[in-house]
Amino acid sequence: MCGIVSYAGFRQAAPILLDGLRKLESRGYDSAGIAVRNSREIVTIKAQGRLQRLYDKTDNGNAVEGFCGIGHTRWATHGEPSEINAHPHASDDGNVVGVHNGIIENYQELKDKLLRKGYHFYSTTDTEVAIKLVDYYWKKYGLGPVDAINRAMVRIRGSYALAIMFRDHPNEVWVARKDSPLIIGAGEGENFVASDVPAILNYTRKVYYIGNMEIGRLTADDITFYNLDGDVITHDPVMIDWDAEAAEKGGFEHYMLKEIHEQPTAVRETMRSYVDGDRIVLEGVDESMLRDLERIYIVGCGSAYHVGMAGKAVLEDLTDLPVETDLASEFRYRNPKLVKNSMVVIISQSGETADSLAALRLAKEKGATVLSIVNVVGSSIARESDCCIYTHAGPEISVATTKAYSTQLIVLYLLAMRIAQLKGLLPDESFSQMMAALSKLPDQIERLLEDKERIQWFASKYANAKDIFFIGRGMDYAISMEGSLKLKEISYIHSEAYAAGELKHGTISLFEDGTLVVGILTQQALFEKTVSNMVEVKSRGAYLMAVTCYGNYSIEDTANFCVYIPKTDEHFMTSLAVIPLQLLAYYISVAKGLNVDKPRNLAKSVTVE
Ligand code: AGP
């Protein structure tokens, strides 16, 4: 998630901009920049890498004169991390300069339009397109800021928080917002813009929340809001009572809970990046290769491997292709026999996991096409694969992955649907129904999160558990793997995920009175089978929690505690069933008073064998 800071006031702007960006550093970024209006022009300074480089380039901001400016830390989504791609971006004559947070879905269409109108582009970002689109309307129709911005807003599809300066409007900052966070801070003789509260908490606690599809204008002494028609509208101020640490986590107690709650947005942003109207567009992926595939191998570690397990079921069902899943640490040493026309899918949030990177290199040595699904733009795995589909989860701070896991699932669903289409195996009507189901997932996840207090209550009863089992069949087994790992890694409670049908071959001897068993039952055809397995363990003293769909109320004859999830296309059930399991693990860890975000012995990215 990019960071935005802007200032208009009586103090030198640059030091304040840098300080605000510093407060947003933990969100992760790969480059940064500021633009400040001095008495003559708008001066822009950018730097790739750490924010300190921008401090160094500007003598901590003291070398940049001016009382009005914008600043940005970039988390790359379109275009590699580089100084040229860093924000702010500007029209060629410096008439319009701006920064952006979000994703512009139709940036290529808009870029083509502007190229036809004689515009040139120096970067590979969607942001430069947005800024030049505002400039285009400014010049073509001789519009003022409000009208130039709102015309651009009407043409742009996607999400954005924009902070813009116009050369001919010194000491003014203009903002516009759709679906990306943006707040306006009100001071005395100075006003602020930020993508998040921590950036301005040192200066003011009085903020305005600008609404979707609204525009704002800031000067040192004035804050004005406009609707899309250009009419002035008003907002009431809100006083922020968070302390700095709470603000850092968006008011949540831990990054993990913040990131669990970011999943609806992360899923929506990832879908937006690859769905154009009623088409799936996987930029950079050779569709003739997809069409000719004879086998797919999915390789990853930890939760990434669990995504592969769930994705296997979806891919095999939709594409009729055989799909193998492998732990990267096994794949790299077992001399895998890769048949021709194979594709190896490497899944990795960090894009730096040593075993996964080694598996990628081995797959390439063996002649397979390597497609990676990665969250960090420009990471090693992203750069070394033949093609990469980025997830748009934003920076994931907590060691236990949640939103990256959920967005990896989305990419696999879209990949499976696209391959099935290319192979003529997915009729238009089925495709449309699946797309409709996908579009509902963010709201369904949101609805599940509203149930968190109930999970919290149940979790507090199991903080002292010694063993917790997760069982399921088919895709539900893959889901149980992720539930078990989430629990283990942040609560330190021993846990096993088990194929429900396999319990009777030995493991069932472990069950004692009160052993908690979590049954996952999202696949209707396997529902009764799994219920039978739950009855088996219940008769041996187990205490049962069930995760199943609304409507399967018969489960209450068997399970002691039931969590219901909304019905969706069964291929996508993992995205919903995993939410209560994430919450269960989180609240048990909190009940034990553990360091949820930084569990013992673990690192966010395992870059060594
Ligand atoms: C997941 O919660 C864990 N933190 C861990 O299993 C992680 O998924 C694994 O290390 C893979 O990391 P990657 O996705 O960055 O490659």
Coordinates of C-alpha atoms and ligand atoms in Angstrom, one line a residue:
M1 CA 0.0 0.0 0.0
C2 CA 1.6 3.3 -1.0
G3 CA 1.9 6.2 1.5
I4 CA 0.7 9.7 0.7
V5 CA 1.5 12.9 2.7
S6 CA 0.7 16.5 1.7
Y7 CA 1.1 19.9 3.4
A8 CA -0.1 23.5 2.9
G9 CA 0.8 25.9 5.6
F10 CA 3.2 28.5 7.2
R11 CA 6.1 26.1 7.7
Q12 CA 8.7 24.7 5.3
A13 CA 6.9 21.8 3.7
A14 CA 9.7 19.3 2.8
P15 CA 10.7 18.4 6.4
I16 CA 7.0 17.8 7.3
L17 CA 6.5 15.7 4.2
L18 CA 9.5 13.5 5.0
D19 CA 8.5 13.1 8.6
G20 CA 5.0 12.0 7.5
L21 CA 6.4 9.5 5.1
R22 CA 8.7 8.2 7.8
K23 CA 5.6 7.4 9.9
L24 CA 4.2 5.3 7.0
E25 CA 7.5 3.4 6.4
S26 CA 6.2 0.2 8.1
R27 CA 3.7 -0.3 5.3
G28 CA 6.5 -1.2 3.1
Y29 CA 7.8 0.6 0.0
D30 CA 10.5 0.5 -2.7
S31 CA 10.9 4.1 -3.5
A32 CA 9.9 7.6 -2.4
G33 CA 9.6 11.2 -3.6
I34 CA 8.4 14.7 -2.8
A35 CA 7.3 17.7 -4.8
V36 CA 7.3 21.2 -3.3
R37 CA 6.0 24.5 -4.8
N38 CA 8.6 27.3 -4.3
S39 CA 8.1 30.9 -5.3
R40 CA 8.6 30.0 -9.0
E41 CA 7.9 26.4 -9.8
I42 CA 7.2 22.9 -8.5
V43 CA 10.5 21.1 -7.6
T44 CA 10.4 17.3 -7.5
I45 CA 13.0 15.0 -5.8
K46 CA 12.8 11.2 -5.9
A47 CA 14.9 8.3 -4.8
Q48 CA 14.7 4.5 -5.1
G49 CA 15.2 2.4 -2.0
R50 CA 15.0 3.6 1.6
L51 CA 13.5 6.9 2.6
Q52 CA 16.8 7.9 4.1
R53 CA 18.1 8.5 0.6
L54 CA 15.5 11.1 0.1
Y55 CA 16.5 12.7 3.4
D56 CA 20.1 12.7 2.2
K57 CA 19.2 14.2 -1.2
T58 CA 17.4 17.1 0.4
D59 CA 19.5 17.7 3.6
N60 CA 16.6 16.4 5.6
G61 CA 14.2 18.5 3.6
N62 CA 15.9 21.8 4.6
A63 CA 17.4 22.3 1.1
V64 CA 13.9 22.4 -0.5
E65 CA 12.1 25.8 -0.1
G66 CA 8.4 26.1 -0.2
F67 CA 5.3 25.9 2.0
C68 CA 3.1 23.6 0.0
G69 CA 4.0 20.1 -1.2
I70 CA 3.1 16.4 -1.7
G71 CA 5.1 13.3 -0.8
H72 CA 4.8 9.6 -1.5
T73 CA 6.3 6.2 -0.7
R74 CA 5.6 3.7 -3.5
W75 CA 4.7 0.0 -3.2
A76 CA 5.0 -1.1 -6.8
T77 CA 2.0 -2.5 -8.5
H78 CA 2.5 -1.4 -12.1
G79 CA 6.1 -0.9 -13.2
E80 CA 9.3 -2.1 -11.5
P81 CA 10.7 -0.3 -8.4
S82 CA 12.9 2.5 -9.8
E83 CA 13.5 6.2 -9.4
I84 CA 11.8 6.9 -12.8
N85 CA 8.7 5.0 -11.6
A86 CA 8.7 6.7 -8.2
H87 CA 6.1 9.3 -7.5
P88 CA 5.4 12.2 -7.8
H89 CA 4.6 12.1 -11.5
A90 CA 4.2 15.1 -13.7
S91 CA 3.0 16.4 -17.1
D92 CA 5.9 17.2 -19.4
D93 CA 5.5 20.9 -18.9
G94 CA 5.2 20.6 -15.1
N95 CA 1.6 21.9 -15.3
V96 CA 0.3 19.1 -13.1
V97 CA 2.2 17.1 -10.5
G98 CA 0.7 14.3 -8.4
V99 CA 0.9 11.1 -6.4
H100 CA -1.4 8.2 -6.3
N101 CA -2.3 5.2 -4.2
G102 CA -4.4 2.4 -5.7
I103 CA -4.8 0.6 -9.0
I104 CA -6.0 2.0 -12.3
E105 CA -7.6 -0.9 -14.2
N106 CA -8.0 0.8 -17.6
Y107 CA -4.6 2.6 -17.6
Q108 CA -3.6 1.0 -20.9
E109 CA -6.7 2.2 -22.6
L110 CA -6.2 5.7 -21.2
K111 CA -2.5 5.7 -22.1
D112 CA -3.3 4.7 -25.7
K113 CA -5.8 7.6 -25.8
L114 CA -3.2 10.1 -24.5
L115 CA -0.5 8.7 -26.9
R116 CA -2.9 9.4 -29.8
K117 CA -3.2 13.0 -28.4
G118 CA 0.5 13.5 -28.6
Y119 CA 1.4 12.7 -25.0
H120 CA 4.7 10.9 -24.2
F121 CA 5.4 8.7 -21.2
Y122 CA 8.7 8.3 -19.2
S123 CA 7.5 5.7 -16.7
T124 CA 5.7 2.4 -16.8
T125 CA 3.2 3.4 -14.0
D126 CA -0.5 3.8 -14.1
T127 CA -0.1 6.9 -12.0
E128 CA 1.7 8.9 -14.8
V129 CA -1.3 8.1 -17.0
A130 CA -3.7 9.5 -14.4
I131 CA -1.7 12.7 -13.9
K132 CA -1.5 13.3 -17.6
L133 CA -5.2 12.6 -18.1
V134 CA -5.9 15.5 -15.7
D135 CA -3.5 17.6 -17.6
Y136 CA -5.2 16.7 -20.9
Y137 CA -8.6 17.8 -19.6
W138 CA -7.1 21.0 -18.2
K139 CA -5.7 22.0 -21.5
K140 CA -8.3 20.6 -23.9
Y141 CA -11.2 22.3 -22.3
G142 CA -9.3 25.1 -20.4
L143 CA -10.8 23.8 -17.2
G144 CA -9.9 24.7 -13.7
P145 CA -8.7 22.1 -11.1
V146 CA -12.1 20.8 -10.0
D147 CA -13.4 20.2 -13.6
A148 CA -10.2 18.8 -14.9
I149 CA -10.0 16.3 -12.0
N150 CA -13.6 15.3 -12.1
R151 CA -13.5 14.6 -15.8
A152 CA -10.5 12.4 -15.2
M153 CA -12.3 10.6 -12.3
V154 CA -15.2 9.8 -14.6
R155 CA -12.9 8.1 -17.1
I156 CA -10.7 6.2 -14.7
R157 CA -11.8 2.7 -13.6
G158 CA -10.2 1.3 -10.5
S159 CA -9.2 2.6 -7.1
Y160 CA -7.3 5.8 -6.3
A161 CA -6.3 8.4 -3.7
L162 CA -4.7 11.3 -5.6
A163 CA -2.9 14.3 -4.3
I164 CA -2.2 16.9 -7.0
M165 CA -0.6 20.3 -7.4
F166 CA -1.1 22.7 -10.3
R167 CA 1.7 25.0 -11.4
D168 CA -0.8 27.9 -11.8
H169 CA -2.4 27.3 -8.4
P170 CA 0.5 27.9 -6.0
N171 CA 0.0 26.9 -2.3
E172 CA -2.9 24.7 -3.1
V173 CA -3.1 20.9 -2.8
W174 CA -6.0 19.1 -4.6
V175 CA -7.1 15.6 -3.7
A176 CA -9.5 13.0 -5.1
R177 CA -10.5 9.6 -3.8
K178 CA -12.2 6.4 -4.9
D179 CA -11.8 3.2 -2.7
S180 CA -8.3 4.1 -1.5
P181 CA -7.8 5.6 2.0
L182 CA -7.3 9.3 2.3
I183 CA -7.7 11.7 5.2
I184 CA -7.5 15.5 5.6
G185 CA -5.8 16.9 8.7
A186 CA -6.9 20.3 9.9
G187 CA -4.3 22.5 11.8
E188 CA -3.9 26.1 12.7
G189 CA -2.7 28.0 9.6
E190 CA -1.7 24.7 8.1
N191 CA -3.5 21.7 6.7
F192 CA -2.5 18.1 5.8
V193 CA -3.4 15.2 3.6
A194 CA -2.4 11.6 4.4
S195 CA -3.2 8.0 3.3
D196 CA -3.2 7.0 7.0
V197 CA -3.4 8.7 10.4
P198 CA 0.2 8.1 11.7
A199 CA 1.6 10.5 9.1
I200 CA -0.1 13.6 10.6
L201 CA -0.7 12.6 14.3
N202 CA 2.2 14.7 15.4
Y203 CA 0.5 17.8 14.0
T204 CA -3.2 17.4 14.4
R205 CA -5.9 15.0 15.7
K206 CA -8.7 16.8 13.9
V207 CA -9.4 15.1 10.6
Y208 CA -11.9 15.0 7.8
Y209 CA -12.7 11.8 5.9
I210 CA -13.2 12.6 2.3
G211 CA -15.9 10.5 0.6
N212 CA -15.7 8.3 -2.4
M213 CA -15.7 10.1 -5.8
E214 CA -15.2 13.4 -4.0
I215 CA -12.6 16.1 -4.5
G216 CA -10.8 18.3 -1.9
R217 CA -8.8 21.6 -2.0
L218 CA -6.4 22.6 0.7
T219 CA -4.6 25.8 1.4
A220 CA -2.9 26.9 4.6
D221 CA -6.2 28.3 5.9
D222 CA -8.9 26.5 4.0
I223 CA -10.3 23.1 3.3
T224 CA -13.1 22.7 0.7
F225 CA -14.8 19.6 -0.6
Y226 CA -16.6 19.1 -3.9
N227 CA -18.8 16.4 -5.3
L228 CA -18.4 15.1 -8.8
D229 CA -20.6 17.8 -10.2
G230 CA -18.2 20.4 -8.8
D231 CA -20.7 21.5 -6.1
V232 CA -19.2 22.5 -2.7
I233 CA -20.2 19.9 0.0
T234 CA -19.3 19.8 3.7
H235 CA -17.9 17.1 6.1
D236 CA -17.8 17.2 9.9
P237 CA -14.4 16.9 11.5
V238 CA -13.5 13.8 13.6
M239 CA -11.1 13.8 16.5
I240 CA -8.6 10.9 16.5
D241 CA -8.0 9.5 19.9
W242 CA -5.6 6.8 19.0
D243 CA -2.1 6.8 20.4
A244 CA 0.8 6.5 17.9
E245 CA 1.2 2.7 18.2
A246 CA -2.5 2.1 17.7
A247 CA -2.5 4.5 14.7
E248 CA 0.4 2.5 13.3
K249 CA -1.9 -0.6 13.1
G250 CA -4.9 1.3 11.9
G251 CA -6.4 1.1 15.4
F252 CA -6.1 -2.7 15.5
E253 CA -4.1 -4.4 18.3
H254 CA -1.9 -6.3 15.9
Y255 CA -0.8 -6.2 12.3
M256 CA -2.3 -9.7 11.9
L257 CA -5.8 -8.6 12.8
K258 CA -5.4 -5.4 10.6
E259 CA -4.3 -7.6 7.7
I260 CA -7.1 -10.1 8.3
H261 CA -9.5 -7.2 8.0
E262 CA -7.7 -5.9 4.9
Q263 CA -8.6 -9.1 3.0
P264 CA -11.8 -7.9 1.4
T265 CA -9.9 -4.9 -0.1
A266 CA -6.9 -7.0 -1.0
V267 CA -9.1 -9.6 -2.7
R268 CA -11.0 -6.9 -4.5
E269 CA -7.9 -5.1 -5.7
T270 CA -6.3 -8.3 -6.9
M271 CA -9.4 -9.2 -8.9
R272 CA -9.6 -5.7 -10.3
S273 CA -6.1 -6.1 -11.7
Y274 CA -6.9 -9.1 -13.8
V275 CA -10.6 -8.7 -14.6
D276 CA -11.5 -6.3 -17.4
G277 CA -15.2 -6.1 -17.7
D278 CA -16.2 -9.8 -18.4
R279 CA -12.7 -10.9 -19.4
I280 CA -9.8 -12.3 -17.4
V281 CA -6.6 -10.6 -18.6
L282 CA -3.4 -12.1 -17.2
E283 CA -0.8 -9.7 -18.6
G284 CA 2.5 -11.2 -19.6
V285 CA 1.2 -14.8 -19.6
D286 CA 1.5 -16.6 -22.9
E287 CA -2.0 -17.9 -23.6
S288 CA -0.9 -20.3 -26.3
M289 CA 1.3 -21.9 -23.7
L290 CA -1.7 -22.2 -21.3
R291 CA -3.8 -23.7 -24.1
D292 CA -1.2 -26.4 -24.9
L293 CA -0.5 -27.4 -21.3
E294 CA -0.4 -31.1 -20.4
R295 CA 0.5 -30.9 -16.7
I296 CA 0.8 -28.3 -14.0
Y297 CA 3.1 -28.5 -10.9
I298 CA 2.4 -26.1 -8.0
V299 CA 5.3 -25.5 -5.7
G300 CA 5.6 -23.4 -2.5
C301 CA 6.3 -23.5 1.2
G302 CA 4.1 -23.2 4.2
S303 CA 0.8 -21.4 3.5
A304 CA 1.9 -20.9 -0.1
Y305 CA 1.9 -24.7 -0.4
H306 CA -1.5 -24.8 1.1
V307 CA -2.8 -22.4 -1.5
G308 CA -1.4 -24.8 -4.1
M309 CA -3.3 -27.7 -2.5
A310 CA -6.6 -25.8 -2.7
G311 CA -5.7 -24.6 -6.2
K312 CA -5.0 -28.2 -7.4
A313 CA -8.6 -29.1 -6.8
V314 CA -9.9 -26.1 -8.7
L315 CA -7.4 -26.5 -11.6
E316 CA -8.0 -30.2 -12.0
D317 CA -11.8 -29.8 -11.9
L318 CA -11.9 -26.9 -14.4
T319 CA -9.1 -27.7 -16.8
D320 CA -9.0 -31.5 -16.8
L321 CA -5.2 -31.2 -16.4
P322 CA -3.3 -33.4 -13.9
V323 CA -1.9 -31.1 -11.2
E324 CA 0.8 -32.0 -8.8
T325 CA 1.6 -30.0 -5.6
D326 CA 4.9 -30.1 -3.9
L327 CA 6.7 -28.5 -1.0
A328 CA 9.6 -26.5 -2.5
S329 CA 12.1 -28.1 -0.1
E330 CA 11.1 -31.5 -1.4
F331 CA 10.7 -30.6 -5.1
R332 CA 14.2 -29.2 -5.3
Y333 CA 15.8 -32.5 -4.2
R334 CA 13.6 -35.2 -5.7
N335 CA 14.8 -34.7 -9.3
P336 CA 11.2 -34.2 -10.5
K337 CA 10.2 -35.8 -13.8
L338 CA 8.6 -32.9 -15.6
V339 CA 6.7 -33.9 -18.7
K340 CA 6.8 -31.7 -21.9
N341 CA 4.3 -28.8 -22.0
S342 CA 4.5 -28.5 -18.2
M343 CA 4.0 -25.3 -16.3
V344 CA 5.5 -25.0 -12.8
V345 CA 3.6 -22.5 -10.7
I346 CA 5.8 -21.0 -7.9
I347 CA 3.7 -19.3 -5.2
S348 CA 5.5 -17.0 -2.8
Q349 CA 4.4 -13.9 -0.8
S350 CA 7.9 -12.5 -0.4
G351 CA 9.3 -13.8 -3.7
E352 CA 12.6 -14.5 -1.8
T353 CA 12.0 -17.9 -0.1
A354 CA 15.2 -19.8 -0.7
D355 CA 13.6 -23.2 -1.3
S356 CA 11.0 -21.8 -3.7
L357 CA 13.7 -19.9 -5.6
A358 CA 15.8 -23.1 -5.9
A359 CA 12.7 -25.0 -7.1
L360 CA 12.1 -22.3 -9.7
R361 CA 15.7 -22.6 -11.0
L362 CA 15.5 -26.4 -11.1
A363 CA 12.2 -26.2 -13.0
K364 CA 13.7 -23.9 -15.6
E365 CA 16.8 -26.2 -15.9
K366 CA 14.4 -29.0 -16.8
G367 CA 12.7 -26.9 -19.5
A368 CA 9.4 -26.2 -17.8
T369 CA 7.7 -22.8 -18.1
V370 CA 7.7 -21.1 -14.7
L371 CA 4.8 -18.9 -13.7
S372 CA 5.1 -17.2 -10.3
I373 CA 2.4 -15.8 -8.1
V374 CA 4.1 -13.2 -5.9
N375 CA 3.2 -10.2 -3.7
V376 CA 6.5 -8.3 -3.8
V377 CA 7.1 -6.6 -7.1
G378 CA 10.6 -7.0 -8.4
S379 CA 11.5 -9.8 -6.0
S380 CA 13.9 -12.6 -7.1
I381 CA 11.2 -15.2 -7.8
A382 CA 9.2 -12.6 -9.8
R383 CA 12.3 -11.6 -11.8
E384 CA 13.5 -15.1 -12.5
S385 CA 10.2 -16.7 -13.6
D386 CA 9.1 -16.7 -17.2
C387 CA 6.0 -14.8 -16.2
C388 CA 4.6 -13.4 -13.0
I389 CA 1.1 -12.7 -11.7
Y390 CA 1.4 -10.2 -8.8
T391 CA -1.1 -10.4 -6.0
H392 CA -2.2 -7.0 -4.7
A393 CA -2.3 -7.6 -1.0
G394 CA 0.0 -4.7 -0.2
P395 CA 2.8 -5.1 2.3
E396 CA 2.2 -7.9 4.7
I397 CA 3.9 -7.2 8.0
S398 CA 2.7 -10.0 10.3
V399 CA 4.7 -13.2 10.0
A400 CA 1.6 -15.2 9.7
T401 CA 0.2 -14.7 6.3
T402 CA -3.5 -14.0 5.8
K403 CA -4.2 -11.4 3.1
A404 CA -1.4 -12.7 0.8
Y405 CA -2.8 -16.2 1.2
S406 CA -6.2 -15.0 0.2
T407 CA -5.0 -13.1 -2.8
Q408 CA -2.9 -16.0 -4.0
L409 CA -6.1 -18.0 -4.0
I410 CA -7.8 -15.4 -6.2
V411 CA -5.0 -15.5 -8.8
L412 CA -5.2 -19.3 -8.9
Y413 CA -9.0 -19.2 -9.4
L414 CA -8.6 -16.7 -12.3
L415 CA -5.7 -18.8 -13.8
A416 CA -7.8 -22.0 -13.7
M417 CA -10.8 -20.2 -15.2
R418 CA -8.7 -18.7 -18.0
I419 CA -7.1 -22.0 -18.9
A420 CA -10.5 -23.7 -18.9
Q421 CA -11.8 -21.0 -21.3
L422 CA -8.8 -21.4 -23.6
K423 CA -9.3 -25.2 -23.6
G424 CA -13.0 -24.7 -24.4
L425 CA -14.0 -26.4 -21.2
L426 CA -15.8 -23.5 -19.6
P427 CA -19.1 -22.4 -21.2
D428 CA -19.9 -18.7 -21.2
E429 CA -22.8 -19.2 -18.8
S430 CA -20.7 -21.1 -16.3
F431 CA -17.9 -18.5 -16.6
S432 CA -20.4 -15.7 -15.9
Q433 CA -21.8 -17.4 -12.9
M434 CA -18.3 -18.0 -11.5
M435 CA -17.3 -14.4 -12.1
A436 CA -20.4 -13.3 -10.3
A437 CA -19.5 -15.6 -7.4
L438 CA -16.0 -14.2 -7.3
S439 CA -17.2 -10.6 -7.2
K440 CA -19.2 -11.4 -4.1
L441 CA -16.3 -12.8 -2.2
P442 CA -15.0 -9.5 -0.7
D443 CA -18.4 -8.7 0.8
Q444 CA -18.8 -12.3 2.1
I445 CA -15.4 -12.1 3.8
E446 CA -16.5 -8.8 5.3
R447 CA -19.7 -10.4 6.6
L448 CA -17.6 -13.3 8.2
L449 CA -15.4 -10.8 10.0
E450 CA -18.5 -9.3 11.7
D451 CA -18.8 -12.7 13.5
K452 CA -15.3 -12.4 15.0
E453 CA -16.5 -11.8 18.6
R454 CA -18.1 -15.2 18.6
I455 CA -14.8 -16.8 17.5
Q456 CA -13.0 -14.8 20.1
W457 CA -15.2 -16.2 22.9
F458 CA -14.7 -19.7 21.7
A459 CA -10.9 -19.2 21.3
S460 CA -10.5 -18.0 24.8
K461 CA -11.7 -21.5 26.0
Y462 CA -8.9 -23.2 24.2
A463 CA -5.9 -21.1 25.1
N464 CA -4.6 -23.9 27.2
A465 CA -5.3 -26.7 24.8
K466 CA -2.4 -29.2 24.2
D467 CA -3.5 -30.6 20.9
I468 CA -5.9 -29.3 18.3
F469 CA -6.8 -31.3 15.1
F470 CA -8.2 -30.0 11.9
I471 CA -9.9 -32.5 9.6
G472 CA -11.5 -32.4 6.1
R473 CA -11.8 -34.1 2.8
G474 CA -10.7 -32.9 -0.6
M475 CA -10.4 -29.2 -0.7
D476 CA -11.5 -29.1 3.0
Y477 CA -8.3 -31.0 3.8
A478 CA -6.3 -28.3 2.1
I479 CA -8.2 -25.7 4.2
S480 CA -7.5 -27.7 7.4
M481 CA -3.8 -27.6 6.6
E482 CA -3.8 -23.8 6.6
G483 CA -6.0 -23.7 9.7
S484 CA -3.5 -25.9 11.6
L485 CA -0.5 -24.0 10.5
K486 CA -2.0 -20.6 11.5
L487 CA -2.7 -22.0 14.9
K488 CA 0.7 -23.6 15.4
E489 CA 2.8 -20.7 14.3
I490 CA 1.3 -18.1 16.5
S491 CA -0.1 -20.0 19.5
Y492 CA 2.6 -22.6 19.9
I493 CA -0.1 -25.3 20.4
H494 CA 0.6 -28.6 18.8
S495 CA -1.8 -29.2 15.9
E496 CA -2.3 -31.6 13.0
A497 CA -4.3 -31.3 9.9
Y498 CA -5.6 -34.7 8.8
A499 CA -7.5 -36.1 5.8
A500 CA -10.7 -37.0 7.7
G501 CA -11.0 -40.4 6.0
E502 CA -7.4 -41.3 7.1
L503 CA -8.0 -40.9 10.9
K504 CA -9.0 -44.6 11.3
H505 CA -5.7 -45.7 10.0
G506 CA -3.8 -44.8 13.2
T507 CA -4.2 -41.2 14.3
I508 CA -7.6 -41.7 15.9
S509 CA -5.7 -43.4 18.8
L510 CA -4.5 -39.9 19.8
F511 CA -8.0 -38.6 20.7
E512 CA -8.9 -38.1 24.3
D513 CA -11.6 -36.5 26.3
G514 CA -11.9 -32.8 25.4
T515 CA -9.5 -32.9 22.4
L516 CA -10.6 -30.1 20.1
V517 CA -11.3 -31.2 16.6
V518 CA -12.2 -28.7 13.9
G519 CA -14.1 -30.2 11.0
I520 CA -14.2 -28.3 7.7
L521 CA -17.2 -29.2 5.6
T522 CA -17.6 -26.9 2.6
Q523 CA -17.8 -29.6 -0.1
Q524 CA -21.4 -30.8 -0.3
A525 CA -20.6 -34.2 -1.8
L526 CA -18.3 -35.0 1.1
F527 CA -20.4 -33.5 3.8
E528 CA -21.9 -36.7 5.2
K529 CA -18.6 -38.5 5.0
T530 CA -16.8 -35.9 7.1
V531 CA -19.7 -35.8 9.6
S532 CA -19.2 -39.6 10.0
N533 CA -15.5 -39.0 10.8
M534 CA -16.5 -36.3 13.3
V535 CA -18.9 -38.7 15.0
E536 CA -16.1 -41.3 15.2
V537 CA -13.8 -38.9 17.1
K538 CA -16.6 -37.5 19.2
S539 CA -17.3 -41.0 20.4
R540 CA -13.8 -41.0 21.6
G541 CA -14.2 -37.9 23.7
A542 CA -13.3 -35.2 21.1
Y543 CA -15.0 -31.7 21.4
L544 CA -16.1 -30.6 17.9
M545 CA -16.0 -27.3 16.1
A546 CA -17.5 -27.3 12.6
V547 CA -17.0 -24.8 9.7
T548 CA -19.7 -25.3 7.1
C549 CA -22.2 -23.4 4.9
Y550 CA -25.4 -21.7 6.0
G551 CA -28.1 -24.2 5.6
N552 CA -26.2 -27.3 6.8
Y553 CA -27.8 -27.0 10.2
S554 CA -27.9 -30.7 10.6
I555 CA -24.3 -30.4 11.7
E556 CA -25.6 -29.2 15.1
D557 CA -26.6 -32.7 15.9
T558 CA -22.9 -33.6 15.8
A559 CA -20.7 -30.5 16.5
N560 CA -20.6 -28.6 19.8
F561 CA -19.7 -25.3 18.2
C562 CA -20.7 -24.4 14.6
V563 CA -19.4 -21.5 12.4
Y564 CA -21.4 -20.9 9.3
I565 CA -20.0 -19.4 6.1
P566 CA -21.9 -18.0 3.1
K567 CA -22.5 -20.3 0.2
T568 CA -20.5 -19.6 -2.9
D569 CA -19.2 -21.6 -5.9
E570 CA -17.6 -24.7 -4.3
H571 CA -14.3 -23.9 -6.1
F572 CA -14.0 -20.7 -4.1
M573 CA -15.0 -22.1 -0.6
T574 CA -11.4 -21.9 0.7
S575 CA -11.5 -18.1 0.6
L576 CA -14.4 -18.1 3.1
A577 CA -13.7 -21.1 5.3
V578 CA -10.2 -19.9 6.1
I579 CA -11.4 -16.7 7.7
P580 CA -12.8 -18.2 10.9
L581 CA -9.7 -20.4 11.1
Q582 CA -7.4 -17.3 10.9
L583 CA -9.5 -15.6 13.6
L584 CA -9.4 -18.8 15.8
A585 CA -5.6 -18.9 15.7
Y586 CA -5.3 -15.2 16.3
Y587 CA -7.6 -15.0 19.3
I588 CA -6.0 -18.1 20.9
S589 CA -2.6 -16.5 20.5
V590 CA -3.9 -13.2 22.0
A591 CA -5.6 -15.2 24.9
K592 CA -2.1 -16.7 25.6
G593 CA -0.5 -13.2 25.6
L594 CA 1.9 -14.1 22.9
N595 CA 3.6 -11.9 20.3
V596 CA 1.2 -12.5 17.5
D597 CA 3.0 -10.5 14.8
K598 CA 6.5 -11.8 15.6
P599 CA 6.1 -15.5 16.8
R600 CA 9.2 -17.2 18.2
N601 CA 11.7 -18.9 15.9
L602 CA 10.0 -17.5 12.7
A603 CA 10.8 -14.9 10.1
K604 CA 8.5 -13.3 7.5
S605 CA 10.7 -14.5 4.7
V606 CA 12.8 -17.7 4.9
T607 CA 15.7 -16.7 2.7
V608 CA 17.9 -19.5 3.8
E609 CA 17.6 -23.3 3.5
Ligands
AGP1 C1 2.7 -18.6 6.8 O1 1.8 -18.0 7.8 C2 4.1 -18.7 7.2 N1 4.5 -17.4 7.7 C3 5.0 -19.4 6.2 O2 4.6 -20.7 6.1 C4 5.1 -18.8 4.8 O3 3.8 -19.0 4.1 C5 6.2 -19.6 4.0 O4 7.4 -19.3 4.7 C6 6.3 -19.1 2.6 O5 6.7 -17.8 2.5 P1 6.5 -17.0 1.0 O6 5.1 -17.1 0.7 O7 7.1 -15.7 1.3 O8 7.4 -17.8 0.1

